[in-house]
PDB file of C-alpha atoms in Angstrom:
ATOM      1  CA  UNK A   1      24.142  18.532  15.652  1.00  0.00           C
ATOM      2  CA  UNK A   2      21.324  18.362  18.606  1.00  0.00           C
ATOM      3  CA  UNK A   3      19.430  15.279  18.897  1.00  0.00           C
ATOM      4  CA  UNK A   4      16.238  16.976  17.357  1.00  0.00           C
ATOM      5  CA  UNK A   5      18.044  18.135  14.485  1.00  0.00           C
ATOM      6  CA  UNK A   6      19.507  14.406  14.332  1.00  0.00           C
ATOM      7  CA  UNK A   7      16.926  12.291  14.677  1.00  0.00           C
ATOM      8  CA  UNK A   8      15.078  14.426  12.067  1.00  0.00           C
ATOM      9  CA  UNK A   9      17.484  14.054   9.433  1.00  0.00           C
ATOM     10  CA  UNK A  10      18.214  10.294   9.828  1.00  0.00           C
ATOM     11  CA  UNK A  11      14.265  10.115   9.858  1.00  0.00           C
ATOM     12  CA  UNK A  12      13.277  12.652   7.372  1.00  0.00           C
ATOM     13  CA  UNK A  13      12.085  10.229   4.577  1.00  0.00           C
ATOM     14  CA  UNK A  14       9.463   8.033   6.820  1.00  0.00           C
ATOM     15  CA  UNK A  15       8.695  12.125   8.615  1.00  0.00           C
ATOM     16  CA  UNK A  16       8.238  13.470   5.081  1.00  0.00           C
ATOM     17  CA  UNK A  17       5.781  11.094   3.904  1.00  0.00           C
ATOM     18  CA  UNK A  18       4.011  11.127   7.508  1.00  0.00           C
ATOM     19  CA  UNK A  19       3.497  14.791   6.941  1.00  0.00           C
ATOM     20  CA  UNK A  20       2.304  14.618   3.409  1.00  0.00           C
ATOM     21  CA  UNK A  21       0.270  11.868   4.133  1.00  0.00           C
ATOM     22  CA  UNK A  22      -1.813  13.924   6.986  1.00  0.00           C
ATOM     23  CA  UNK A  23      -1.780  16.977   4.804  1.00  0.00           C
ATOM     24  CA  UNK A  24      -3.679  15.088   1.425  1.00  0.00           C
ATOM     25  CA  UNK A  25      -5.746  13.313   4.100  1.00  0.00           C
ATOM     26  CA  UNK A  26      -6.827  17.008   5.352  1.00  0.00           C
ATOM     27  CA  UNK A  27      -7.037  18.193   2.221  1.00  0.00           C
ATOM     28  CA  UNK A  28      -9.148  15.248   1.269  1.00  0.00           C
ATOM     29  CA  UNK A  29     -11.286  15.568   4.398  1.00  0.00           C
ATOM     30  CA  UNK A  30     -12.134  19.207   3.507  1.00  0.00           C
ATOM     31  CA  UNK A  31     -12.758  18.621  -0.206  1.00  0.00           C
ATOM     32  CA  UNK A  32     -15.019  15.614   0.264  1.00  0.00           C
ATOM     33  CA  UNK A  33     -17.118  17.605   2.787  1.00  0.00           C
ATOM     34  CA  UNK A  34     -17.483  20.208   0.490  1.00  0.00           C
ATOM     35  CA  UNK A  35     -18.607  18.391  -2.672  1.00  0.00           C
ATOM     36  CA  UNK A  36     -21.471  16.175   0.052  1.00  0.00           C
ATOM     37  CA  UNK A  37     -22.359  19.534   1.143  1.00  0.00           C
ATOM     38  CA  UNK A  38     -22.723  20.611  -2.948  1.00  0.00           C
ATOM     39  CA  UNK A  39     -25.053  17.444  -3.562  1.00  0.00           C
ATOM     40  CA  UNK A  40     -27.042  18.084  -0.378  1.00  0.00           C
ATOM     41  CA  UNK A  41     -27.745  21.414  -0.982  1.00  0.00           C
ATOM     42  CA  UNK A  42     -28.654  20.356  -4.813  1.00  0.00           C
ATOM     43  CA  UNK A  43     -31.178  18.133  -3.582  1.00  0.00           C
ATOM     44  CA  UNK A  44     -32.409  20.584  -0.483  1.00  0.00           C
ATOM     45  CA  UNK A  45     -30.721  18.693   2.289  1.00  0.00           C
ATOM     46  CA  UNK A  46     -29.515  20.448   5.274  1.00  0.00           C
ATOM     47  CA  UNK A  47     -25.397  20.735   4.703  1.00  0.00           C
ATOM     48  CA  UNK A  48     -23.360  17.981   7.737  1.00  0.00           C
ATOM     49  CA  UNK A  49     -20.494  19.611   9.409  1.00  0.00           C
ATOM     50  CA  UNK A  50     -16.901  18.678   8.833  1.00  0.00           C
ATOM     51  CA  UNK A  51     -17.164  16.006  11.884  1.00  0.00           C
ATOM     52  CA  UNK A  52     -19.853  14.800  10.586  1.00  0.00           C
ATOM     53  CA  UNK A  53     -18.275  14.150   7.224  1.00  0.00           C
ATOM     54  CA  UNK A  54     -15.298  12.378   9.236  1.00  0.00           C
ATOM     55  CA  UNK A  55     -17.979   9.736  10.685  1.00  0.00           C
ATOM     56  CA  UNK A  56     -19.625   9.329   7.487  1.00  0.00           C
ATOM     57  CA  UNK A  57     -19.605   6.093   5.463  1.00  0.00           C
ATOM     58  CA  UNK A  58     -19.120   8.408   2.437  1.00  0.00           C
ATOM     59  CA  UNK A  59     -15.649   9.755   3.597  1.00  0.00           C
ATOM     60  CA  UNK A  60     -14.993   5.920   5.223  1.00  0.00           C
ATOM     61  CA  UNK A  61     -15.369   4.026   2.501  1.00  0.00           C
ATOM     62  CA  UNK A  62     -13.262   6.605  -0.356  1.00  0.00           C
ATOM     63  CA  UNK A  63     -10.179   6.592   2.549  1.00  0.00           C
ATOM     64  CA  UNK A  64     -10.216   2.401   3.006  1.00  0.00           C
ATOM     65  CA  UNK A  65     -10.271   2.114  -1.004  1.00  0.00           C
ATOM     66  CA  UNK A  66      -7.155   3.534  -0.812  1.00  0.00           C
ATOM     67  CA  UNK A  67      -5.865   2.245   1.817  1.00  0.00           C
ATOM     68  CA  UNK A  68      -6.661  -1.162   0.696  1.00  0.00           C
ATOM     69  CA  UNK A  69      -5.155  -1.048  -2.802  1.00  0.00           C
ATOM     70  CA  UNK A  70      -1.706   0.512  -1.143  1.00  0.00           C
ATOM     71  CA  UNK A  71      -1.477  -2.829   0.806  1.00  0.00           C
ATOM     72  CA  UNK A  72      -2.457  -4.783  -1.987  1.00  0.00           C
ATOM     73  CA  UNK A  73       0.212  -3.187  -3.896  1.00  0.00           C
ATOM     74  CA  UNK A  74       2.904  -3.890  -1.584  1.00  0.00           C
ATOM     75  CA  UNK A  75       2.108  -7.389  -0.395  1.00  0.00           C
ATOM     76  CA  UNK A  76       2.091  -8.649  -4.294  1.00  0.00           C
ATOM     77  CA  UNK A  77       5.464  -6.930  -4.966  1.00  0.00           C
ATOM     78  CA  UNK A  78       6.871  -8.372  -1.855  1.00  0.00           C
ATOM     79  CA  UNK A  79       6.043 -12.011  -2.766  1.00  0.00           C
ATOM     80  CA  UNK A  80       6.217 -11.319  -6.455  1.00  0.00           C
ATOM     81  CA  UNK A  81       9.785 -10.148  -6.312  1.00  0.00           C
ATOM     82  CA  UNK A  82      10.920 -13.267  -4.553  1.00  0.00           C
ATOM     83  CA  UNK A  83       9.989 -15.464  -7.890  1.00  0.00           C
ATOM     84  CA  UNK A  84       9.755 -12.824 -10.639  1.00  0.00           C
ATOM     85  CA  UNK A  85      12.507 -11.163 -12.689  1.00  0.00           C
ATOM     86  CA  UNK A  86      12.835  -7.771 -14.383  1.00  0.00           C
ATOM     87  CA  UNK A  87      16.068  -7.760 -16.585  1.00  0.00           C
ATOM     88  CA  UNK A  88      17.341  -4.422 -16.097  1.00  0.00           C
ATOM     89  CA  UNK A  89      15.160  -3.088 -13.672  1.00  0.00           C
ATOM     90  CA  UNK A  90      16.654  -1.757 -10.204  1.00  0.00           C
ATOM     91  CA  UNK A  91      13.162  -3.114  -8.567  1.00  0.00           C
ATOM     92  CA  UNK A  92      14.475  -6.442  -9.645  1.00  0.00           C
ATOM     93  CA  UNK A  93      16.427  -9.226  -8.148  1.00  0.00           C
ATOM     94  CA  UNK A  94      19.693 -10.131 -10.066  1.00  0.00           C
ATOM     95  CA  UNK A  95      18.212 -12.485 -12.546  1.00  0.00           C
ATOM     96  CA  UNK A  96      20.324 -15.745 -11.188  1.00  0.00           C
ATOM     97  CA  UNK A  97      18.737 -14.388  -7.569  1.00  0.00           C
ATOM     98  CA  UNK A  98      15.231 -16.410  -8.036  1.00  0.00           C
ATOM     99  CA  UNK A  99      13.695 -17.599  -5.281  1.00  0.00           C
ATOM    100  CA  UNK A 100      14.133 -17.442  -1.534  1.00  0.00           C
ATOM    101  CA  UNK A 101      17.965 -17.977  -1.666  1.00  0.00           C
ATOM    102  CA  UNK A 102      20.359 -19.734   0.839  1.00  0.00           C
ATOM    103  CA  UNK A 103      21.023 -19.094   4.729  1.00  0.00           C
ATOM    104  CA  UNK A 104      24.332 -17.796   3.658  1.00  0.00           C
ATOM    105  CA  UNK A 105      23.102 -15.066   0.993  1.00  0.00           C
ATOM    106  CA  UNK A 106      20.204 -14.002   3.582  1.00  0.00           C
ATOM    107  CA  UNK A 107      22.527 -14.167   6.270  1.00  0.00           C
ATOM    108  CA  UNK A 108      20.288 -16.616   8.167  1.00  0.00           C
ATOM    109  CA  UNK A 109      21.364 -18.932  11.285  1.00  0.00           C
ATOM    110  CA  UNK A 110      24.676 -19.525  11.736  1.00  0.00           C
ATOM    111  CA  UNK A 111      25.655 -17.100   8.943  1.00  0.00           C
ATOM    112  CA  UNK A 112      23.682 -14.723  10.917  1.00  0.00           C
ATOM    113  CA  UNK A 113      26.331 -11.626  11.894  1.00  0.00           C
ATOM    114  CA  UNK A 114      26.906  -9.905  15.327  1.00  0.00           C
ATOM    115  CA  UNK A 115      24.590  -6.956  14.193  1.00  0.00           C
ATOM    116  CA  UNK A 116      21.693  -9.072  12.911  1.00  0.00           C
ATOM    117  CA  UNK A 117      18.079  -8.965  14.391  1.00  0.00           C
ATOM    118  CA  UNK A 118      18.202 -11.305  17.956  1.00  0.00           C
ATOM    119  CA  UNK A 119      15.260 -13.822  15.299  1.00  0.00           C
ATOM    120  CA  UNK A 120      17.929 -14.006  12.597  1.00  0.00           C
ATOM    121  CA  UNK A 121      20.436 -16.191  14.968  1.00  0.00           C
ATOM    122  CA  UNK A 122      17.628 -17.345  17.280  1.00  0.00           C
ATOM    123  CA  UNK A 123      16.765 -20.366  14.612  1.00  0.00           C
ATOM    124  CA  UNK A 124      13.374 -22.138  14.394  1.00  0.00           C
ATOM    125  CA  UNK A 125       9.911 -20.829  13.977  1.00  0.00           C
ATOM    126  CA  UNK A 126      11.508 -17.039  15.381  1.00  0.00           C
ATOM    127  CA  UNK A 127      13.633 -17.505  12.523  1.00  0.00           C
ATOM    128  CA  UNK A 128      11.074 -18.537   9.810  1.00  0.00           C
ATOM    129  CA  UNK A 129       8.427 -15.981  11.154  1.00  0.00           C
ATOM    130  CA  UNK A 130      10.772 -12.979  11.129  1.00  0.00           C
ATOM    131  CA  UNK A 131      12.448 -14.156   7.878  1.00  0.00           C
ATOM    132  CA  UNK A 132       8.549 -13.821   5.965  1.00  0.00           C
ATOM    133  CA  UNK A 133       7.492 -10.880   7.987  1.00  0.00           C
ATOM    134  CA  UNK A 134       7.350  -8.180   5.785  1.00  0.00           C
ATOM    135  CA  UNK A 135       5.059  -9.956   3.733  1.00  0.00           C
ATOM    136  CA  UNK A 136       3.000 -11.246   6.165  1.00  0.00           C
ATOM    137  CA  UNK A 137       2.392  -8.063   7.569  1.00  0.00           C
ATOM    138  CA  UNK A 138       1.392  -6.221   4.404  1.00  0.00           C
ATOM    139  CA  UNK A 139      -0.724  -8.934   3.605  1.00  0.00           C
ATOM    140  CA  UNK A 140      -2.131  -8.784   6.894  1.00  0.00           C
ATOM    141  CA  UNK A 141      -3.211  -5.178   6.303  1.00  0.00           C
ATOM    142  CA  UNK A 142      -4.378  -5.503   2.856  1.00  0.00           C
ATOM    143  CA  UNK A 143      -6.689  -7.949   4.377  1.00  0.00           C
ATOM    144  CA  UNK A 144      -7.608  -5.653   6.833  1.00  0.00           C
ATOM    145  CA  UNK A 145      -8.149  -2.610   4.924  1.00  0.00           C
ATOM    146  CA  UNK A 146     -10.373  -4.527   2.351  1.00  0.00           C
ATOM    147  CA  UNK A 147     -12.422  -5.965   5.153  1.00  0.00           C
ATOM    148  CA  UNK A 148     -12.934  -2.513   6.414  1.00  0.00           C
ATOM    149  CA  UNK A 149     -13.908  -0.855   2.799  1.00  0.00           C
ATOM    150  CA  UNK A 150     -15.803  -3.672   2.217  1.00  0.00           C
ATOM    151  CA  UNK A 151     -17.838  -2.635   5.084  1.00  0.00           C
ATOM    152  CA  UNK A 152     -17.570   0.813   4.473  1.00  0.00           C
ATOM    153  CA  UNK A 153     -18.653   0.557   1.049  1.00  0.00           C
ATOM    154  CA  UNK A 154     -21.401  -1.405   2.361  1.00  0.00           C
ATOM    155  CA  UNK A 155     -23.179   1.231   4.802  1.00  0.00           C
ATOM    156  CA  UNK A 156     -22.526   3.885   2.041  1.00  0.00           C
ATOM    157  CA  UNK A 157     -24.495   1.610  -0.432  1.00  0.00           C
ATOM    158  CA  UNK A 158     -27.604   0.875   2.005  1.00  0.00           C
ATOM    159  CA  UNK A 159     -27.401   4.622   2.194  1.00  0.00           C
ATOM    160  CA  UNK A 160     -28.073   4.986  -1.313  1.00  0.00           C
ATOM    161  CA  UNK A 161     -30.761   2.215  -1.507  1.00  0.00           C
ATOM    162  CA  UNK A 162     -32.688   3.884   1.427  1.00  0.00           C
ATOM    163  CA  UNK A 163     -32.565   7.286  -0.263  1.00  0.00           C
ATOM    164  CA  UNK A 164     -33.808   5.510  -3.393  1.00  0.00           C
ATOM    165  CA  UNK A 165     -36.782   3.854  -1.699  1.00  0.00           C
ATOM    166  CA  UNK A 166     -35.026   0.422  -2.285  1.00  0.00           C
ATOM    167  CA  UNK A 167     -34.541  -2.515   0.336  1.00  0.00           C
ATOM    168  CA  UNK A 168     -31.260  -2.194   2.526  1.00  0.00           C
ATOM    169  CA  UNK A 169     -28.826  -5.191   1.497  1.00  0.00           C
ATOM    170  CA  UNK A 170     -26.866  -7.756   4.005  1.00  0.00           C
ATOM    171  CA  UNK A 171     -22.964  -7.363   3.968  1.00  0.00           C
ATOM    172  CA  UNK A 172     -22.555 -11.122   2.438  1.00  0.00           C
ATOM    173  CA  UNK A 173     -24.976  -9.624  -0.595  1.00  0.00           C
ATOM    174  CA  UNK A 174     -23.045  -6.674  -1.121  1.00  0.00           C
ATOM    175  CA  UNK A 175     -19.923  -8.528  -1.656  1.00  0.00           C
ATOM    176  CA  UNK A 176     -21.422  -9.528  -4.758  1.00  0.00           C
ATOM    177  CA  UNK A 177     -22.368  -6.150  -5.555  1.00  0.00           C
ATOM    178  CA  UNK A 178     -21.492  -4.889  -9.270  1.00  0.00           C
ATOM    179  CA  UNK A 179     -20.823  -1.811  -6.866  1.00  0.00           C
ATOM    180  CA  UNK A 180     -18.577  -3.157  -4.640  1.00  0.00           C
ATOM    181  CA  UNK A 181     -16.384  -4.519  -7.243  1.00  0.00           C
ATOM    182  CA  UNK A 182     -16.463  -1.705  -9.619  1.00  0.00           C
ATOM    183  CA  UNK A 183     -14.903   0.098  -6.474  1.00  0.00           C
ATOM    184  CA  UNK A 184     -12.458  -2.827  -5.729  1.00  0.00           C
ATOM    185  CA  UNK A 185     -11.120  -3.226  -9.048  1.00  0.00           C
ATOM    186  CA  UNK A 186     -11.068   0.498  -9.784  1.00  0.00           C
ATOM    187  CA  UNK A 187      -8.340   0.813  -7.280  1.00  0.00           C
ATOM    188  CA  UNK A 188      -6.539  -2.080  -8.065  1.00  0.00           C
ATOM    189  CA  UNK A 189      -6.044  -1.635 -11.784  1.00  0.00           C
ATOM    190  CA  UNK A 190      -4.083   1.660 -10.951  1.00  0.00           C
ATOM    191  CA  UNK A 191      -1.936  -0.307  -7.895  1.00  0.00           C
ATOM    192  CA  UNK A 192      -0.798  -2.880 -10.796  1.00  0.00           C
ATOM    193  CA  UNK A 193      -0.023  -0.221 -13.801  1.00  0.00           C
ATOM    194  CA  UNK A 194       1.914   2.192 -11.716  1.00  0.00           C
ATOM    195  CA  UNK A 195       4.163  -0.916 -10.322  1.00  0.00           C
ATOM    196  CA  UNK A 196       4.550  -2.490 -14.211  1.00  0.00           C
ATOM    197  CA  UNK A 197       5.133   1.012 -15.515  1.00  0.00           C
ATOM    198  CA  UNK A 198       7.989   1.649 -12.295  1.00  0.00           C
ATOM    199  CA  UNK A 199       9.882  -1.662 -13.147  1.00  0.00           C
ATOM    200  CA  UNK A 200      10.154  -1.239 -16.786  1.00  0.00           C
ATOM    201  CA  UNK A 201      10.401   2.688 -16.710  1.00  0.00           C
ATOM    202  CA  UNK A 202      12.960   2.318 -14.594  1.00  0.00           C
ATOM    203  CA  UNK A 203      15.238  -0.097 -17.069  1.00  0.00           C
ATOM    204  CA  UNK A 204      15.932   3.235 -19.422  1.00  0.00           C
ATOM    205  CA  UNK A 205      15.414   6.056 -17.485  1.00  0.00           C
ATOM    206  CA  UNK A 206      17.611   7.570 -14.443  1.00  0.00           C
ATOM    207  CA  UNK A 207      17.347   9.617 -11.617  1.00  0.00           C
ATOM    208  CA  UNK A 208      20.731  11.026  -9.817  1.00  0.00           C
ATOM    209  CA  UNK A 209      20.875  10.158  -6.500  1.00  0.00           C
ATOM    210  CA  UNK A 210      17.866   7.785  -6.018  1.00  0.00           C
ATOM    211  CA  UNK A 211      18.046   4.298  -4.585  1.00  0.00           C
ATOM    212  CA  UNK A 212      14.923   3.642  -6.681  1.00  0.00           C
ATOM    213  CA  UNK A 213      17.289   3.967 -10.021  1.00  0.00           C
ATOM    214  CA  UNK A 214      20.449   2.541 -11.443  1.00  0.00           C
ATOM    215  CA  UNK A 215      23.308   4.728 -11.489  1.00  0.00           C
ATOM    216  CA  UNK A 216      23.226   6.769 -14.118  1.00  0.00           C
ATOM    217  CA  UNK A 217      26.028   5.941 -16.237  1.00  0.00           C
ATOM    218  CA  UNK A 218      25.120   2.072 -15.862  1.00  0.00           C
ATOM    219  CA  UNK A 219      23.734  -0.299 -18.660  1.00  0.00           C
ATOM    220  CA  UNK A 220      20.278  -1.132 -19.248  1.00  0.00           C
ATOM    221  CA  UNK A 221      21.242  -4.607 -19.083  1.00  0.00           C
ATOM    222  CA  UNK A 222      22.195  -4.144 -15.302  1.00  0.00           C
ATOM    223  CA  UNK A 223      20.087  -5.768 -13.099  1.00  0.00           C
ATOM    224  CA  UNK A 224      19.173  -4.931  -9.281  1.00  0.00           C
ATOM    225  CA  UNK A 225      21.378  -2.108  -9.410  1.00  0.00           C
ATOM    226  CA  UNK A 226      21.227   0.995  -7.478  1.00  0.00           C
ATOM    227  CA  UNK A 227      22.377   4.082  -7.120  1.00  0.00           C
TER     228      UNK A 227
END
C-alpha cells in the first residue's frame, strides 16, 4: 500500500468529515446567497454577489451559531461525562468509574507507559494541563465561537434596525437582546436533545461495527461498552 493510499485510510474518518464539512458549508454558502438575493429582489434591492454574501454579517452570524453550539456541545459532554452516569449507555463511564479516577487507571506519572505522551510522565503543571486539555480546549472554542456570533449577530441586527429607520444598538445592549438569545438558545436546545437522545438511544439500540454502540449481542445493562 503507497503512503497516499495509507495515510488516507488510517485518516479517512477525520478526511471524511473534513470533506463533508466544506461541501454543506458550500452548499450553505450558495443557498444563503440565493434566498438574500430572493428578499432583495422582493423589496427592489440590487442582488450582492456570492463574495459579497461570504463578507456579510448575514452569512457570519448563521455559520458562528453553529459553530458555537458544536463547541458547546462538546465541552459539556467532556466535563459532564467525568461526573455523570448513563447505565447502559456506551457514551457512559462504567458506573463505579465516577469522577476523575486514579494515576494508575489514567495511566498518569509513574504509571505513565513507554508509549505515553512526553506530559503524561513529565509530572507537574505539564501533567495537570495536558491531563484537562481536551476540555479546556473545547471550552476555549465555545467561548470563542460565541464571542464571534455574538458579534456577528450583532452587525446583522444594527443592519436590520437601520433598514427599519431605528437607532443602531452598542454590542453590550445587544447581549441583552430578546434577539440575540432567541438565536443562542435556538441552537443550544438542539446541541442538548440530540446528546440526551444519543446516550439513552444508544442503551437499546445497536449498530454493527460502530465504536459509538455496544456490541450487538450485549445487555442493556452493560455499561461503557463498545463495539
Amino acid at each position: 500500500m503507497s503512503g497516499v493510499r495509507r495515510f488516507v485510510r488510517e485518516n479517512s474518518l477525520s478526511l471524511g468529515f473534513g470533506l463533508l464539512f466544506l461541501l454543506s458549508l458550500a452548499g450553505q454558502a450558495l443557498a444563503g446567497a440565493a434566498q438574500m438575493n430572493e428578499d432583495r429582489q422582493a423589496e427592489g434591492l440590487e442582488p450582492v454577489s456570492l463574495v459579497q454574501y461570504l463578507t456579510s454579517s448575514s452569512f457570519a452570524v448563521d455559520v458562528m451559531e453553529n459553530w458555537q453550539s458544536e463547541y458547546l456541545q462538546f465541552a459539556l459532554y467532556v466535563f459532564a461525562t467525568v461526573w455523570l452516569v448513563q447505565r447502559g449507555s456506551p457514551e457512559s463511564k462504567e458506573l463505579h468509574a465516577v469522577g476523575t479516577e486514579s494515576d494508575e487507571e489514567q495511566r498518569v506519572g509513574s504509571h505513565a507507559r513507554e508509549d505515553s505522551p512526553p506530559w503524561v510522565r513529565a509530572g507537574g503543571w505539564r501533567t495537570t494541563l495536558f491531563s484537562r486539555s481536551l476540555g479546556l480546549l473545547f471550552g476555549g472554542l465555545f467561548l470563542l465561537t460565541w464571542a464571534a456570533s455574538s458579534v456577528a449577530g450583532w452587525a446583522a441586527y444594527n443592519v436590520e434596525q437601520l433598514q427599519s429607520h431605528a437607532d443602531p444598538v452598542s454590542w453590550v445592549a445587544y447581549l441583552g437582546e430578546a434577539d440575540f438569545w432567541n438565536r443562542t438558545f435556538q441552537n443550544w436546545q438542539s446541541e442538548m436533545l440530540a446528546v440526551g437522545s444519543m446516550a439513552v438511544f444508544a442503551v437499546y439500540l445497536r449498530q454493527r461495527g460502530s465504536p459509538e454502540s455496544k456490541p450487538v449481542g450485549a445487555s442493556h445493562h452493560d455499561t461503557g461498552a463498545t463495539g
